[in-house]
GROMACS .gro file of C-alpha atoms in nm:
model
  220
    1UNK     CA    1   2.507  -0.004   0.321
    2UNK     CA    2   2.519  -0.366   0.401
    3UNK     CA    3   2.321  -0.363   0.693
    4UNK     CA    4   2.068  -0.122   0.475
    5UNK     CA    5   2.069  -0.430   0.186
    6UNK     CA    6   2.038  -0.685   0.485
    7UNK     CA    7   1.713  -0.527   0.606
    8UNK     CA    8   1.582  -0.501   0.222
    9UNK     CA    9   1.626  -0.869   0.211
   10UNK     CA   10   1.491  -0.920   0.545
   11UNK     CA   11   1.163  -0.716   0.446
   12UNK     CA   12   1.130  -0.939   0.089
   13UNK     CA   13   1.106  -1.244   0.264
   14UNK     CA   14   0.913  -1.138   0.543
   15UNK     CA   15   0.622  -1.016   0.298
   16UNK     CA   16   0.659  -1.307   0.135
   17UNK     CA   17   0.690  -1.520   0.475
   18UNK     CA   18   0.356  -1.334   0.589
   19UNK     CA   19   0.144  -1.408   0.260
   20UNK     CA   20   0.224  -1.759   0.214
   21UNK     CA   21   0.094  -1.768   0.622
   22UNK     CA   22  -0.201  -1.556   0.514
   23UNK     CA   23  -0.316  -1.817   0.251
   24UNK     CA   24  -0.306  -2.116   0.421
   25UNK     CA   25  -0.523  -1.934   0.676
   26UNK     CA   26  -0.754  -1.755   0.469
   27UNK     CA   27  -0.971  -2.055   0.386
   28UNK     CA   28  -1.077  -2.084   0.719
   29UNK     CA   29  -1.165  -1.781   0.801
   30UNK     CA   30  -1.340  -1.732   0.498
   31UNK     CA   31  -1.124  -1.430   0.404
   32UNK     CA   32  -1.162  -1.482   0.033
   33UNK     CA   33  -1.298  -1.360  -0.286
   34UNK     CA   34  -1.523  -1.612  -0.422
   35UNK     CA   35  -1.610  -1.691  -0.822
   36UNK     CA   36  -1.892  -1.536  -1.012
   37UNK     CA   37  -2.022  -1.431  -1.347
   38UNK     CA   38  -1.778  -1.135  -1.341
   39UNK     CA   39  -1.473  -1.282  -1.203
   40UNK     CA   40  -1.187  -1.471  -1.391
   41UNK     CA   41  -1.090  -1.698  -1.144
   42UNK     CA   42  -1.289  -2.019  -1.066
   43UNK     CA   43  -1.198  -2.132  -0.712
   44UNK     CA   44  -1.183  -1.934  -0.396
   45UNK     CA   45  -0.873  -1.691  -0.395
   46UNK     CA   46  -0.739  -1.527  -0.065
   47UNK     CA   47  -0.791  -1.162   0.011
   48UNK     CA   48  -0.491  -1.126   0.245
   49UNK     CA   49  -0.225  -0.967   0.058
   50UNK     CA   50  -0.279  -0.640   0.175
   51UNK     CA   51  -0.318  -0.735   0.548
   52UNK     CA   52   0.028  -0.933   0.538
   53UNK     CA   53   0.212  -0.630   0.279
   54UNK     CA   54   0.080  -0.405   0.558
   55UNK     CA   55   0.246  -0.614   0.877
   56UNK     CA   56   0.540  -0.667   0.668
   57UNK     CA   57   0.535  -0.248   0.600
   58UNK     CA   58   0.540  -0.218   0.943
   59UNK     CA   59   0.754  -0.422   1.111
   60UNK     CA   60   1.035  -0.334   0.857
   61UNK     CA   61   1.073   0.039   0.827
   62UNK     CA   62   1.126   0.098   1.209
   63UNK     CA   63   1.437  -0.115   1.197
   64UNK     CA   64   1.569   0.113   0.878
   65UNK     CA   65   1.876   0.310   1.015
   66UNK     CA   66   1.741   0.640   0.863
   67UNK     CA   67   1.329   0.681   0.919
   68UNK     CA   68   1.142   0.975   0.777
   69UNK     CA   69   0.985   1.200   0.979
   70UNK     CA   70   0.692   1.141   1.141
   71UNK     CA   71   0.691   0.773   1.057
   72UNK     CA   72   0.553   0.644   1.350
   73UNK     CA   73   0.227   0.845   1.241
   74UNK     CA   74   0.255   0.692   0.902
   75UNK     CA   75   0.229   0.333   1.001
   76UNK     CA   76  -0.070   0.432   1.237
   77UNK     CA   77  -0.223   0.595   0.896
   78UNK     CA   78  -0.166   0.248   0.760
   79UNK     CA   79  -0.270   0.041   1.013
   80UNK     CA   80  -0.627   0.177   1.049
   81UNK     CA   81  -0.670   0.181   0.643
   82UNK     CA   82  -0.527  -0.181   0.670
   83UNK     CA   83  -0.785  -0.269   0.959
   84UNK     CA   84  -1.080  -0.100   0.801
   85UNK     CA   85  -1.007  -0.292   0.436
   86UNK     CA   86  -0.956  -0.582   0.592
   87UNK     CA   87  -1.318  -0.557   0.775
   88UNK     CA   88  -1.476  -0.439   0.465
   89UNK     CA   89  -1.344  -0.799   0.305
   90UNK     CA   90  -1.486  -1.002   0.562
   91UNK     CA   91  -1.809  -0.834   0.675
   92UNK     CA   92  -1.857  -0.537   0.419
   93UNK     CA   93  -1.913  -0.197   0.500
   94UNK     CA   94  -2.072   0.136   0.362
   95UNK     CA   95  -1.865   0.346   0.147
   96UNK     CA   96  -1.948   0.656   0.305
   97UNK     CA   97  -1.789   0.435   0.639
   98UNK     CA   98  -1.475   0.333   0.441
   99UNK     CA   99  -1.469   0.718   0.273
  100UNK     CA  100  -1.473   0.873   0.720
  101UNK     CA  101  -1.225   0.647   0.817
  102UNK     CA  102  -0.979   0.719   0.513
  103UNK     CA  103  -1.062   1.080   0.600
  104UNK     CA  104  -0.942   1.049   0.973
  105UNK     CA  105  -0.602   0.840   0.878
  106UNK     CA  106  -0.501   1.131   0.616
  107UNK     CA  107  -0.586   1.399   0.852
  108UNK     CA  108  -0.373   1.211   1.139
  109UNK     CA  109  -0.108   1.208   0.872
  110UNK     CA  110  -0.175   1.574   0.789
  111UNK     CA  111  -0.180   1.728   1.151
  112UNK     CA  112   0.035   1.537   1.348
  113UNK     CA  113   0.290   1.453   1.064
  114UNK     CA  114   0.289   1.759   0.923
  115UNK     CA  115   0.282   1.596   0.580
  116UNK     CA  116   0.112   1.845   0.377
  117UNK     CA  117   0.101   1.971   0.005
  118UNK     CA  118   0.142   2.332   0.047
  119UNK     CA  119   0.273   2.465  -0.304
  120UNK     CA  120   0.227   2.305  -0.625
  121UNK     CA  121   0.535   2.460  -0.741
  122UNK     CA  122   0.532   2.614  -1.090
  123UNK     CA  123   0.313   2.382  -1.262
  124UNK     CA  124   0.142   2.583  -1.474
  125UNK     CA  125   0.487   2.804  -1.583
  126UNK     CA  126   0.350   3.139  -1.422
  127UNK     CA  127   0.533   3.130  -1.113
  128UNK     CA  128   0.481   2.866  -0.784
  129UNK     CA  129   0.124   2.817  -0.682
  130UNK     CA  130   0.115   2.853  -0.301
  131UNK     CA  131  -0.248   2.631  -0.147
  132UNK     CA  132  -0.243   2.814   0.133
  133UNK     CA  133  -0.565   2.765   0.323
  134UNK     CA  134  -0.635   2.512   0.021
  135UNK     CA  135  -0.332   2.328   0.140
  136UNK     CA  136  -0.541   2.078   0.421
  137UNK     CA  137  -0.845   2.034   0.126
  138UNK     CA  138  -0.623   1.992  -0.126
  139UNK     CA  139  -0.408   1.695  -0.015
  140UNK     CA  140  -0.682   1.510   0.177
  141UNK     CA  141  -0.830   1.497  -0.151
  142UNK     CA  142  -0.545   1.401  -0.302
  143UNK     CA  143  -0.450   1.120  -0.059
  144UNK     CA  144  -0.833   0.966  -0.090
  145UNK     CA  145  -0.832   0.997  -0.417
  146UNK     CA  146  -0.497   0.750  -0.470
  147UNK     CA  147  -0.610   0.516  -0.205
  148UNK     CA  148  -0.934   0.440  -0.367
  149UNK     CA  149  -0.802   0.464  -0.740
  150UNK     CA  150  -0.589   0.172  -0.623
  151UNK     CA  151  -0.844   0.014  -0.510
  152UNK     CA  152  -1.064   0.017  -0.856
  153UNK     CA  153  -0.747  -0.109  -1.021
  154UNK     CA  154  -0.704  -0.391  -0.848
  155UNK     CA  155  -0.865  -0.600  -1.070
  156UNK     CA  156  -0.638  -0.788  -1.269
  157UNK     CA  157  -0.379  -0.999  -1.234
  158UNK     CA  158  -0.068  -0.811  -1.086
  159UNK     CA  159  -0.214  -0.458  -1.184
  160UNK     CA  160  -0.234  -0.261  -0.861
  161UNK     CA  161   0.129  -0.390  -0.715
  162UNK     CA  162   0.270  -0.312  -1.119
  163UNK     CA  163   0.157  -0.003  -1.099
  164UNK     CA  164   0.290   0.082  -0.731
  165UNK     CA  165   0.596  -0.021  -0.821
  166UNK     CA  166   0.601   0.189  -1.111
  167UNK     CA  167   0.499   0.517  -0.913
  168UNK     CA  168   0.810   0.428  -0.660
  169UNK     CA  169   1.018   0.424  -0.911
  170UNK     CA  170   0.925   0.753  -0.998
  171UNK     CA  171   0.920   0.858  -0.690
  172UNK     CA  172   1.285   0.744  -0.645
  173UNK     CA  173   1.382   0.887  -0.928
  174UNK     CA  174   1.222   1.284  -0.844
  175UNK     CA  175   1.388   1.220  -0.484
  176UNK     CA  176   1.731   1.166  -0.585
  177UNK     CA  177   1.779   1.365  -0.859
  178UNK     CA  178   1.670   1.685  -0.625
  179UNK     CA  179   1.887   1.968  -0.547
  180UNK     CA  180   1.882   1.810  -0.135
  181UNK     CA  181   1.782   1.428  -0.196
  182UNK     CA  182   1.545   1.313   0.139
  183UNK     CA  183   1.722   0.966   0.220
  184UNK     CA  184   1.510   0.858   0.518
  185UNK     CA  185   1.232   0.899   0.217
  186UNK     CA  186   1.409   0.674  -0.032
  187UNK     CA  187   1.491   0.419   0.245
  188UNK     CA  188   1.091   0.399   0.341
  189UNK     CA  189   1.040   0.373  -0.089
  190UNK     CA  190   1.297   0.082  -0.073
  191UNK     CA  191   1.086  -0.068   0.193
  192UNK     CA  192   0.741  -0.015   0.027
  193UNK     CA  193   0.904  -0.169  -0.313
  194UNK     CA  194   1.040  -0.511  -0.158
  195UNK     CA  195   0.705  -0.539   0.013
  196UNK     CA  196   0.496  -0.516  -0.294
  197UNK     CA  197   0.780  -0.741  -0.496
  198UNK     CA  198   0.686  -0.993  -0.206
  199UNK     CA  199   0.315  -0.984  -0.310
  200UNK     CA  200   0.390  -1.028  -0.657
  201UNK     CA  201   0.539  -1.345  -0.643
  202UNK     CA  202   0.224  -1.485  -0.572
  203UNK     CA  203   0.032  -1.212  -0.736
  204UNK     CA  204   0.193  -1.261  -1.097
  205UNK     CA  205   0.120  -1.445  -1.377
  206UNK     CA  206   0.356  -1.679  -1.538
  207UNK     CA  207   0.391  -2.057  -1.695
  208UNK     CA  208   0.407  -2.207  -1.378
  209UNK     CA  209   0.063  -1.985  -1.223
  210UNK     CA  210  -0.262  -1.986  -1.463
  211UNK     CA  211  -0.392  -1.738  -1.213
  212UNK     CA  212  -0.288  -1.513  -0.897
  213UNK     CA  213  -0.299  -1.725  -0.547
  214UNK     CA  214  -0.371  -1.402  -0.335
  215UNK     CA  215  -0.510  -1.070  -0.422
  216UNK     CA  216  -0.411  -0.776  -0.200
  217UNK     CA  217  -0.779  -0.681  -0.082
  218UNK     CA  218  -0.980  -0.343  -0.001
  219UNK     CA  219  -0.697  -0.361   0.307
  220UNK     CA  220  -0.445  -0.352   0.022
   0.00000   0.00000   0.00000
């Protein structure tokens, strides 16, 4: 347990390590989101957060002493949705572009990790609804659909991270309170949580910060 809390700490302050890197290079490559008529902020704010959570993500989780399955294919989910937001920051791309290449990350997370959404269980209190051939639709639209909801919340001011923390909680919460609790999942939820708690130090608002210094980004 002490190593496990040594490599929470180790992840916290290399997310926060990576931003505070990521901003002072931003600027010059004119990774940024600049002001207009819409936008709260008045000066140039970086749009590196996601980038650096993402690095942070992945450089942690392999060193975790229990890894869930298929977690190599995970981070290589992550990394192309991390490489393709980033791109879409600094050049800008079609949706329908952004849309195929979120397709092709879930589906290498579907077929080779076998992470799939097969039954619904009883949701509707008539008995466990089994997707069966659904089952491949079904959670590629699922997974696209909370990638790019998180992405049209990310407009205010610690928003996006808030609410991801929130869901991991929950998360945390279903996990260990099941009949046969998945540890190597909590341990990667643990890892997700200190990364985004990283962001949000720079993300938040308080008395000492009129406004955030980084946003996370489409690669967010």
């Amino acid at each position: 347990e002490v190593m496990e809390y040594g490599l929470l700490l180790y992840t916290l302050l290399l997310s926060i390590g990576f931003i505070a890197l990521s901003i002072r290079w931003a600027g010059r490559l004119g990774w940024v989101d600049r002001p207009d008529d819409r936008k709260q902020h008045r000066h140039p704010v970086p749009l590196t957060g996601g980038i650096a959570m993402c690095a942070a993500f992945c450089l942690s989780l392999p060193l975790m002493p229990d890894k869930p399955d298929a977690y190599l294919v995970l981070l290589a989910s992550l990394v192309v949705l991390a490489l393709v937001g980033a791109y879409d920051d600094l050049r800008s791309i079609r949706p329908a572009t952004r849309f195929l290449f979120q397709t092709v990350a879930v589906l290498l997370m579907t077929l080779n990790g076998q992470v799939l959404l097969s039954n619904l269980g009883n949701l509707l209190g008539w008995g466990s609804i089994v997707l069966g051939d659904l089952a491949i639709p079904f959670t590629l639209f699922g997974i696209v659909g909370v990638i790019n909801a998180f992405n049209m919340i990310d407009g205010l001011d610690g928003l996006a991270g808030g609410v991801a923390l929130i869901a991991i909680g929950c998360l945390l919460a279903l996990n260990l309170t099941a009949p046969a609790p998945d540890h190597h999942a909590s341990n990667a939820l643990l890892v997700l949580a200190m990364v985004i708690v990283g962001f949000l130090c720079f993300n938040l608002r308080h008395p000492w910060r009129v406004q955030a210094s980084v946003f996370m980004g489409d690669a967010g």
